[in-house]
Amino acid sequence: MSKIVVIGGGAAGLMCGAKSALKGNDVTVLEKMDRPARKLMITGKGRCNVTNAAFDIETLISNVPTNPRFLYSAFSSFMPYDTMALFEELGVPLKIERGNRVFPKSDKAVDIVDALVSYCKKSGAKIMRGTATAFECQDNKIKAVILDDKTKITCDKVAVCTGGKSYPLTGSTGDGYLLAKSVGHTVTEIKPGLVALVCSNNFVPKLQGLSLKNISIKLLENEKEIYSDFGEMLFTHYGVSGPVILSASSHIRNMGKMQYKISIDLKPALDEQTLDKRIQRDFSDMPNKDFINSINKLLPKKLIPVIVLISGIEPSAKVNQITKIQRQRLVKLIKCFTVDISGFRPVEEAIVTSGGINVKEIEPKTMKSKIIDNLYFAGEVIDVDAYTGGFNLQIAFSTAVLCAENM
């Protein structure tokens, strides 16, 4: 029997604690907040997108833009169907929604949290309130974890499962990076991942609150397309957000060094020719209407003044006076409505943290440190992150299970 300390009581920490205790170890899960898994409570807008029903490794890998191959063994050891089976066994019925996103049938994240906390406790692990601030080391091993109140917890093995730096009010304040650095690990640059984007266009604040559905986007880096997506997005007072924008943000690697734009196709179901015919038909039905009042069947009300302004067509121009060239310019604008990206929102607002413990310093088949003999890592503290859709939680569960199996 090993005496194991798991630092962090989030998705990875609770799973790691449970699986380690089930192997007969003496396990203490350290959690700094008054309740474990606070961040899980707010995932999926409070519904908890617990995993993605992608049942082959390559699909999982293709949804991880940062160090995907590092996760091959972790995913192999615990797949999404294992996650689903576990929560069903724990009494949480699940459902699969669009994009293979998996949620509890109740649509309540608290059901996932309660099941995971209960699983951890029933497995025999102790959940203890406390903040780890340092390690006591000897002969290249951690002998004790020191808490902020100077309490020492002796241990045979340690798993750092502290999460990243996003949503600090839930306890994710980057503690794991400091602990890892203190024993010689390097931490890659910490950036927001799956985060809203700031736009520099002066028309963007006028669109605040506008939600667009069934649109397609292209992310352009120096005018070259590097990512595309279809779905929903939202305009805010500072820029753009929503599912397709969060996923696009994962592909922005050189903010400030490169020029980034999001090109939005407001009518992806119609090609330019078909859209032009549609506009001509609308115009012929109301030949004496002012241009600004003629496209309300085509576009959301809030967007019309902005489109009219950018089109360069006089708002009061009668539609029967609009030239073919002006109309074609309008078509291109609707098919390619572009916003300029000037930055990320702060890492504290990001769904996940991009960056973390350098994967070159972790054994991918065991999650064990290559630097310290009895140190392991799991979850978001590692430099891996994925797109939206349940993939990041699956990374947490898979790395935690592999970590527990090898401790």
PDB file of N, CA, C and O in Angstrom, residues 55-112:
ATOM      1  N   PHE A  55     -15.804   7.531 -30.323  1.00  0.00           N
ATOM      2  CA  PHE A  55     -15.407   6.215 -29.833  1.00  0.00           C
ATOM      3  C   PHE A  55     -14.167   5.644 -30.518  1.00  0.00           C
ATOM      4  O   PHE A  55     -13.887   4.463 -30.429  1.00  0.00           O
ATOM      5  N   ASP A  56     -13.422   6.482 -31.241  1.00  0.00           N
ATOM      6  CA  ASP A  56     -12.142   6.002 -31.768  1.00  0.00           C
ATOM      7  C   ASP A  56     -11.058   7.008 -31.427  1.00  0.00           C
ATOM      8  O   ASP A  56     -11.310   8.211 -31.317  1.00  0.00           O
ATOM      9  N   ILE A  57      -9.861   6.497 -31.234  1.00  0.00           N
ATOM     10  CA  ILE A  57      -8.725   7.308 -30.780  1.00  0.00           C
ATOM     11  C   ILE A  57      -8.439   8.462 -31.734  1.00  0.00           C
ATOM     12  O   ILE A  57      -8.188   9.588 -31.302  1.00  0.00           O
ATOM     13  N   GLU A  58      -8.485   8.188 -33.042  1.00  0.00           N
ATOM     14  CA  GLU A  58      -8.090   9.218 -34.009  1.00  0.00           C
ATOM     15  C   GLU A  58      -9.016  10.436 -33.949  1.00  0.00           C
ATOM     16  O   GLU A  58      -8.563  11.564 -34.120  1.00  0.00           O
ATOM     17  N   THR A  59     -10.308  10.210 -33.699  1.00  0.00           N
ATOM     18  CA  THR A  59     -11.236  11.348 -33.568  1.00  0.00           C
ATOM     19  C   THR A  59     -10.870  12.174 -32.348  1.00  0.00           C
ATOM     20  O   THR A  59     -10.864  13.411 -32.398  1.00  0.00           O
ATOM     21  N   LEU A  60     -10.560  11.509 -31.249  1.00  0.00           N
ATOM     22  CA  LEU A  60     -10.150  12.223 -30.043  1.00  0.00           C
ATOM     23  C   LEU A  60      -8.876  13.030 -30.306  1.00  0.00           C
ATOM     24  O   LEU A  60      -8.812  14.225 -30.004  1.00  0.00           O
ATOM     25  N   ILE A  61      -7.887  12.369 -30.888  1.00  0.00           N
ATOM     26  CA  ILE A  61      -6.602  13.015 -31.167  1.00  0.00           C
ATOM     27  C   ILE A  61      -6.791  14.232 -32.078  1.00  0.00           C
ATOM     28  O   ILE A  61      -6.168  15.277 -31.888  1.00  0.00           O
ATOM     29  N   SER A  62      -7.678  14.112 -33.072  1.00  0.00           N
ATOM     30  CA  SER A  62      -7.870  15.203 -34.045  1.00  0.00           C
ATOM     31  C   SER A  62      -8.533  16.424 -33.417  1.00  0.00           C
ATOM     32  O   SER A  62      -8.537  17.497 -34.010  1.00  0.00           O
ATOM     33  N   ASN A  63      -9.101  16.258 -32.235  1.00  0.00           N
ATOM     34  CA  ASN A  63      -9.739  17.372 -31.539  1.00  0.00           C
ATOM     35  C   ASN A  63      -8.846  17.988 -30.464  1.00  0.00           C
ATOM     36  O   ASN A  63      -9.318  18.768 -29.639  1.00  0.00           O
ATOM     37  N   VAL A  64      -7.572  17.605 -30.489  1.00  0.00           N
ATOM     38  CA  VAL A  64      -6.598  18.156 -29.532  1.00  0.00           C
ATOM     39  C   VAL A  64      -5.523  18.896 -30.326  1.00  0.00           C
ATOM     40  O   VAL A  64      -4.644  18.264 -30.914  1.00  0.00           O
ATOM     41  N   PRO A  65      -5.568  20.234 -30.376  1.00  0.00           N
ATOM     42  CA  PRO A  65      -4.565  20.959 -31.162  1.00  0.00           C
ATOM     43  C   PRO A  65      -3.190  21.041 -30.507  1.00  0.00           C
ATOM     44  O   PRO A  65      -2.198  21.246 -31.177  1.00  0.00           O
ATOM     45  N   THR A  66      -3.127  20.870 -29.175  1.00  0.00           N
ATOM     46  CA  THR A  66      -1.856  21.021 -28.457  1.00  0.00           C
ATOM     47  C   THR A  66      -1.351  19.665 -27.956  1.00  0.00           C
ATOM     48  O   THR A  66      -1.980  19.030 -27.119  1.00  0.00           O
ATOM     49  N   ASN A  67      -0.220  19.221 -28.512  1.00  0.00           N
ATOM     50  CA  ASN A  67       0.438  17.955 -28.106  1.00  0.00           C
ATOM     51  C   ASN A  67      -0.505  16.750 -28.122  1.00  0.00           C
ATOM     52  O   ASN A  67      -0.586  15.995 -27.137  1.00  0.00           O
ATOM     53  N   PRO A  68      -1.214  16.531 -29.220  1.00  0.00           N
ATOM     54  CA  PRO A  68      -2.198  15.435 -29.260  1.00  0.00           C
ATOM     55  C   PRO A  68      -1.610  14.046 -29.049  1.00  0.00           C
ATOM     56  O   PRO A  68      -2.182  13.228 -28.338  1.00  0.00           O
ATOM     57  N   ARG A  69      -0.435  13.764 -29.658  1.00  0.00           N
ATOM     58  CA  ARG A  69       0.132  12.409 -29.597  1.00  0.00           C
ATOM     59  C   ARG A  69       0.533  12.019 -28.177  1.00  0.00           C
ATOM     60  O   ARG A  69       0.576  10.829 -27.849  1.00  0.00           O
ATOM     61  N   PHE A  70       0.821  12.995 -27.361  1.00  0.00           N
ATOM     62  CA  PHE A  70       1.169  12.716 -25.961  1.00  0.00           C
ATOM     63  C   PHE A  70       0.036  11.973 -25.258  1.00  0.00           C
ATOM     64  O   PHE A  70       0.266  11.224 -24.308  1.00  0.00           O
ATOM     65  N   LEU A  71      -1.203  12.164 -25.718  1.00  0.00           N
ATOM     66  CA  LEU A  71      -2.378  11.609 -25.034  1.00  0.00           C
ATOM     67  C   LEU A  71      -2.780  10.217 -25.523  1.00  0.00           C
ATOM     68  O   LEU A  71      -3.786   9.670 -25.062  1.00  0.00           O
ATOM     69  N   TYR A  72      -2.013   9.659 -26.448  1.00  0.00           N
ATOM     70  CA  TYR A  72      -2.410   8.373 -27.042  1.00  0.00           C
ATOM     71  C   TYR A  72      -2.630   7.287 -25.982  1.00  0.00           C
ATOM     72  O   TYR A  72      -3.672   6.609 -25.959  1.00  0.00           O
ATOM     73  N   SER A  73      -1.668   7.120 -25.078  1.00  0.00           N
ATOM     74  CA  SER A  73      -1.784   6.082 -24.045  1.00  0.00           C
ATOM     75  C   SER A  73      -2.906   6.398 -23.062  1.00  0.00           C
ATOM     76  O   SER A  73      -3.632   5.503 -22.620  1.00  0.00           O
ATOM     77  N   ALA A  74      -3.048   7.682 -22.715  1.00  0.00           N
ATOM     78  CA  ALA A  74      -4.092   8.083 -21.765  1.00  0.00           C
ATOM     79  C   ALA A  74      -5.477   7.778 -22.328  1.00  0.00           C
ATOM     80  O   ALA A  74      -6.317   7.163 -21.647  1.00  0.00           O
ATOM     81  N   PHE A  75      -5.717   8.186 -23.576  1.00  0.00           N
ATOM     82  CA  PHE A  75      -7.013   7.893 -24.195  1.00  0.00           C
ATOM     83  C   PHE A  75      -7.239   6.388 -24.308  1.00  0.00           C
ATOM     84  O   PHE A  75      -8.342   5.896 -24.083  1.00  0.00           O
ATOM     85  N   SER A  76      -6.181   5.657 -24.657  1.00  0.00           N
ATOM     86  CA  SER A  76      -6.316   4.192 -24.798  1.00  0.00           C
ATOM     87  C   SER A  76      -6.706   3.543 -23.476  1.00  0.00           C
ATOM     88  O   SER A  76      -7.413   2.531 -23.453  1.00  0.00           O
ATOM     89  N   SER A  77      -6.245   4.125 -22.368  1.00  0.00           N
ATOM     90  CA  SER A  77      -6.513   3.516 -21.061  1.00  0.00           C
ATOM     91  C   SER A  77      -7.917   3.829 -20.549  1.00  0.00           C
ATOM     92  O   SER A  77      -8.466   3.104 -19.725  1.00  0.00           O
ATOM     93  N   PHE A  78      -8.518   4.912 -21.033  1.00  0.00           N
ATOM     94  CA  PHE A  78      -9.852   5.292 -20.551  1.00  0.00           C
ATOM     95  C   PHE A  78     -10.519   6.143 -21.622  1.00  0.00           C
ATOM     96  O   PHE A  78     -10.230   7.318 -21.781  1.00  0.00           O
ATOM     97  N   MET A  79     -11.423   5.510 -22.369  1.00  0.00           N
ATOM     98  CA  MET A  79     -12.082   6.136 -23.513  1.00  0.00           C
ATOM     99  C   MET A  79     -13.407   6.806 -23.094  1.00  0.00           C
ATOM    100  O   MET A  79     -13.909   6.562 -21.987  1.00  0.00           O
ATOM    101  N   PRO A  80     -13.994   7.593 -23.984  1.00  0.00           N
ATOM    102  CA  PRO A  80     -15.288   8.202 -23.652  1.00  0.00           C
ATOM    103  C   PRO A  80     -16.368   7.203 -23.239  1.00  0.00           C
ATOM    104  O   PRO A  80     -17.172   7.487 -22.344  1.00  0.00           O
ATOM    105  N   TYR A  81     -16.379   6.017 -23.868  1.00  0.00           N
ATOM    106  CA  TYR A  81     -17.405   5.038 -23.472  1.00  0.00           C
ATOM    107  C   TYR A  81     -17.161   4.535 -22.053  1.00  0.00           C
ATOM    108  O   TYR A  81     -18.098   4.139 -21.359  1.00  0.00           O
ATOM    109  N   ASP A  82     -15.898   4.562 -21.594  1.00  0.00           N
ATOM    110  CA  ASP A  82     -15.607   4.211 -20.198  1.00  0.00           C
ATOM    111  C   ASP A  82     -16.143   5.291 -19.259  1.00  0.00           C
ATOM    112  O   ASP A  82     -16.707   4.984 -18.201  1.00  0.00           O
ATOM    113  N   THR A  83     -15.952   6.554 -19.650  1.00  0.00           N
ATOM    114  CA  THR A  83     -16.483   7.675 -18.863  1.00  0.00           C
ATOM    115  C   THR A  83     -18.000   7.565 -18.758  1.00  0.00           C
ATOM    116  O   THR A  83     -18.578   7.695 -17.671  1.00  0.00           O
ATOM    117  N   MET A  84     -18.650   7.312 -19.896  1.00  0.00           N
ATOM    118  CA  MET A  84     -20.114   7.219 -19.915  1.00  0.00           C
ATOM    119  C   MET A  84     -20.611   6.052 -19.062  1.00  0.00           C
ATOM    120  O   MET A  84     -21.555   6.193 -18.282  1.00  0.00           O
ATOM    121  N   ALA A  85     -19.942   4.913 -19.212  1.00  0.00           N
ATOM    122  CA  ALA A  85     -20.344   3.729 -18.433  1.00  0.00           C
ATOM    123  C   ALA A  85     -20.202   3.991 -16.938  1.00  0.00           C
ATOM    124  O   ALA A  85     -21.067   3.617 -16.134  1.00  0.00           O
ATOM    125  N   LEU A  86     -19.103   4.668 -16.548  1.00  0.00           N
ATOM    126  CA  LEU A  86     -18.867   4.944 -15.135  1.00  0.00           C
ATOM    127  C   LEU A  86     -19.976   5.822 -14.552  1.00  0.00           C
ATOM    128  O   LEU A  86     -20.536   5.499 -13.494  1.00  0.00           O
ATOM    129  N   PHE A  87     -20.312   6.919 -15.236  1.00  0.00           N
ATOM    130  CA  PHE A  87     -21.332   7.809 -14.677  1.00  0.00           C
ATOM    131  C   PHE A  87     -22.726   7.183 -14.680  1.00  0.00           C
ATOM    132  O   PHE A  87     -23.516   7.429 -13.768  1.00  0.00           O
ATOM    133  N   GLU A  88     -22.996   6.350 -15.676  1.00  0.00           N
ATOM    134  CA  GLU A  88     -24.275   5.613 -15.673  1.00  0.00           C
ATOM    135  C   GLU A  88     -24.318   4.671 -14.463  1.00  0.00           C
ATOM    136  O   GLU A  88     -25.336   4.578 -13.780  1.00  0.00           O
ATOM    137  N   GLU A  89     -23.188   3.987 -14.189  1.00  0.00           N
ATOM    138  CA  GLU A  89     -23.096   3.098 -13.017  1.00  0.00           C
ATOM    139  C   GLU A  89     -23.252   3.881 -11.711  1.00  0.00           C
ATOM    140  O   GLU A  89     -23.775   3.360 -10.719  1.00  0.00           O
ATOM    141  N   LEU A  90     -22.785   5.123 -11.718  1.00  0.00           N
ATOM    142  CA  LEU A  90     -22.876   5.968 -10.516  1.00  0.00           C
ATOM    143  C   LEU A  90     -24.259   6.604 -10.372  1.00  0.00           C
ATOM    144  O   LEU A  90     -24.480   7.415  -9.473  1.00  0.00           O
ATOM    145  N   GLY A  91     -25.162   6.228 -11.266  1.00  0.00           N
ATOM    146  CA  GLY A  91     -26.552   6.689 -11.136  1.00  0.00           C
ATOM    147  C   GLY A  91     -26.862   7.994 -11.834  1.00  0.00           C
ATOM    148  O   GLY A  91     -27.840   8.667 -11.493  1.00  0.00           O
ATOM    149  N   VAL A  92     -26.021   8.381 -12.827  1.00  0.00           N
ATOM    150  CA  VAL A  92     -26.293   9.601 -13.592  1.00  0.00           C
ATOM    151  C   VAL A  92     -26.600   9.223 -15.044  1.00  0.00           C
ATOM    152  O   VAL A  92     -25.699   8.961 -15.834  1.00  0.00           O
ATOM    153  N   PRO A  93     -27.898   9.170 -15.430  1.00  0.00           N
ATOM    154  CA  PRO A  93     -28.246   8.875 -16.826  1.00  0.00           C
ATOM    155  C   PRO A  93     -27.719   9.984 -17.740  1.00  0.00           C
ATOM    156  O   PRO A  93     -27.765  11.162 -17.385  1.00  0.00           O
ATOM    157  N   LEU A  94     -27.209   9.584 -18.904  1.00  0.00           N
ATOM    158  CA  LEU A  94     -26.600  10.537 -19.829  1.00  0.00           C
ATOM    159  C   LEU A  94     -27.376  10.599 -21.146  1.00  0.00           C
ATOM    160  O   LEU A  94     -28.163   9.716 -21.459  1.00  0.00           O
ATOM    161  N   LYS A  95     -27.124  11.645 -21.913  1.00  0.00           N
ATOM    162  CA  LYS A  95     -27.718  11.788 -23.252  1.00  0.00           C
ATOM    163  C   LYS A  95     -26.666  12.373 -24.181  1.00  0.00           C
ATOM    164  O   LYS A  95     -25.737  13.054 -23.744  1.00  0.00           O
ATOM    165  N   ILE A  96     -26.814  12.075 -25.479  1.00  0.00           N
ATOM    166  CA  ILE A  96     -25.877  12.588 -26.484  1.00  0.00           C
ATOM    167  C   ILE A  96     -26.602  13.633 -27.329  1.00  0.00           C
ATOM    168  O   ILE A  96     -27.687  13.382 -27.844  1.00  0.00           O
ATOM    169  N   GLU A  97     -25.977  14.794 -27.451  1.00  0.00           N
ATOM    170  CA  GLU A  97     -26.566  15.885 -28.223  1.00  0.00           C
ATOM    171  C   GLU A  97     -25.725  16.166 -29.468  1.00  0.00           C
ATOM    172  O   GLU A  97     -24.794  15.434 -29.773  1.00  0.00           O
ATOM    173  N   ARG A  98     -26.070  17.249 -30.171  1.00  0.00           N
ATOM    174  CA  ARG A  98     -25.382  17.624 -31.405  1.00  0.00           C
ATOM    175  C   ARG A  98     -23.875  17.689 -31.198  1.00  0.00           C
ATOM    176  O   ARG A  98     -23.400  18.153 -30.177  1.00  0.00           O
ATOM    177  N   GLY A  99     -23.145  17.196 -32.196  1.00  0.00           N
ATOM    178  CA  GLY A  99     -21.680  17.189 -32.094  1.00  0.00           C
ATOM    179  C   GLY A  99     -21.165  16.124 -31.154  1.00  0.00           C
ATOM    180  O   GLY A  99     -20.022  16.193 -30.684  1.00  0.00           O
ATOM    181  N   ASN A 100     -22.032  15.113 -30.852  1.00  0.00           N
ATOM    182  CA  ASN A 100     -21.661  14.008 -29.946  1.00  0.00           C
ATOM    183  C   ASN A 100     -21.344  14.466 -28.530  1.00  0.00           C
ATOM    184  O   ASN A 100     -20.681  13.762 -27.770  1.00  0.00           O
ATOM    185  N   ARG A 101     -21.829  15.670 -28.160  1.00  0.00           N
ATOM    186  CA  ARG A 101     -21.608  16.162 -26.794  1.00  0.00           C
ATOM    187  C   ARG A 101     -22.461  15.351 -25.825  1.00  0.00           C
ATOM    188  O   ARG A 101     -23.640  15.136 -26.069  1.00  0.00           O
ATOM    189  N   VAL A 102     -21.866  14.933 -24.720  1.00  0.00           N
ATOM    190  CA  VAL A 102     -22.557  14.105 -23.731  1.00  0.00           C
ATOM    191  C   VAL A 102     -22.866  14.945 -22.487  1.00  0.00           C
ATOM    192  O   VAL A 102     -21.968  15.580 -21.921  1.00  0.00           O
ATOM    193  N   PHE A 103     -24.139  14.935 -22.084  1.00  0.00           N
ATOM    194  CA  PHE A 103     -24.600  15.678 -20.905  1.00  0.00           C
ATOM    195  C   PHE A 103     -25.392  14.747 -19.984  1.00  0.00           C
ATOM    196  O   PHE A 103     -25.928  13.726 -20.439  1.00  0.00           O
ATOM    197  N   PRO A 104     -25.514  15.094 -18.697  1.00  0.00           N
ATOM    198  CA  PRO A 104     -26.472  14.363 -17.862  1.00  0.00           C
ATOM    199  C   PRO A 104     -27.896  14.650 -18.360  1.00  0.00           C
ATOM    200  O   PRO A 104     -28.179  15.775 -18.795  1.00  0.00           O
ATOM    201  N   LYS A 105     -28.755  13.660 -18.327  1.00  0.00           N
ATOM    202  CA  LYS A 105     -30.143  13.852 -18.784  1.00  0.00           C
ATOM    203  C   LYS A 105     -30.846  14.954 -18.009  1.00  0.00           C
ATOM    204  O   LYS A 105     -31.743  15.618 -18.514  1.00  0.00           O
ATOM    205  N   SER A 106     -30.426  15.156 -16.783  1.00  0.00           N
ATOM    206  CA  SER A 106     -31.048  16.176 -15.936  1.00  0.00           C
ATOM    207  C   SER A 106     -30.652  17.597 -16.344  1.00  0.00           C
ATOM    208  O   SER A 106     -31.265  18.567 -15.897  1.00  0.00           O
ATOM    209  N   ASP A 107     -29.600  17.711 -17.178  1.00  0.00           N
ATOM    210  CA  ASP A 107     -29.021  19.018 -17.543  1.00  0.00           C
ATOM    211  C   ASP A 107     -28.462  19.755 -16.326  1.00  0.00           C
ATOM    212  O   ASP A 107     -28.365  20.980 -16.328  1.00  0.00           O
ATOM    213  N   LYS A 108     -28.080  19.007 -15.293  1.00  0.00           N
ATOM    214  CA  LYS A 108     -27.538  19.633 -14.081  1.00  0.00           C
ATOM    215  C   LYS A 108     -26.116  19.136 -13.818  1.00  0.00           C
ATOM    216  O   LYS A 108     -25.898  17.962 -13.538  1.00  0.00           O
ATOM    217  N   ALA A 109     -25.168  20.081 -13.877  1.00  0.00           N
ATOM    218  CA  ALA A 109     -23.768  19.737 -13.621  1.00  0.00           C
ATOM    219  C   ALA A 109     -23.581  19.178 -12.218  1.00  0.00           C
ATOM    220  O   ALA A 109     -22.712  18.336 -11.985  1.00  0.00           O
ATOM    221  N   VAL A 110     -24.415  19.632 -11.287  1.00  0.00           N
ATOM    222  CA  VAL A 110     -24.278  19.195  -9.894  1.00  0.00           C
ATOM    223  C   VAL A 110     -24.417  17.674  -9.763  1.00  0.00           C
ATOM    224  O   VAL A 110     -23.818  17.061  -8.878  1.00  0.00           O
ATOM    225  N   ASP A 111     -25.172  17.050 -10.665  1.00  0.00           N
ATOM    226  CA  ASP A 111     -25.334  15.592 -10.623  1.00  0.00           C
ATOM    227  C   ASP A 111     -24.007  14.883 -10.928  1.00  0.00           C
ATOM    228  O   ASP A 111     -23.675  13.864 -10.315  1.00  0.00           O
ATOM    229  N   ILE A 112     -23.242  15.434 -11.876  1.00  0.00           N
ATOM    230  CA  ILE A 112     -21.924  14.885 -12.203  1.00  0.00           C
ATOM    231  C   ILE A 112     -20.968  15.109 -11.029  1.00  0.00           C
ATOM    232  O   ILE A 112     -20.233  14.207 -10.622  1.00  0.00           O
TER     233      ILE A 112
END
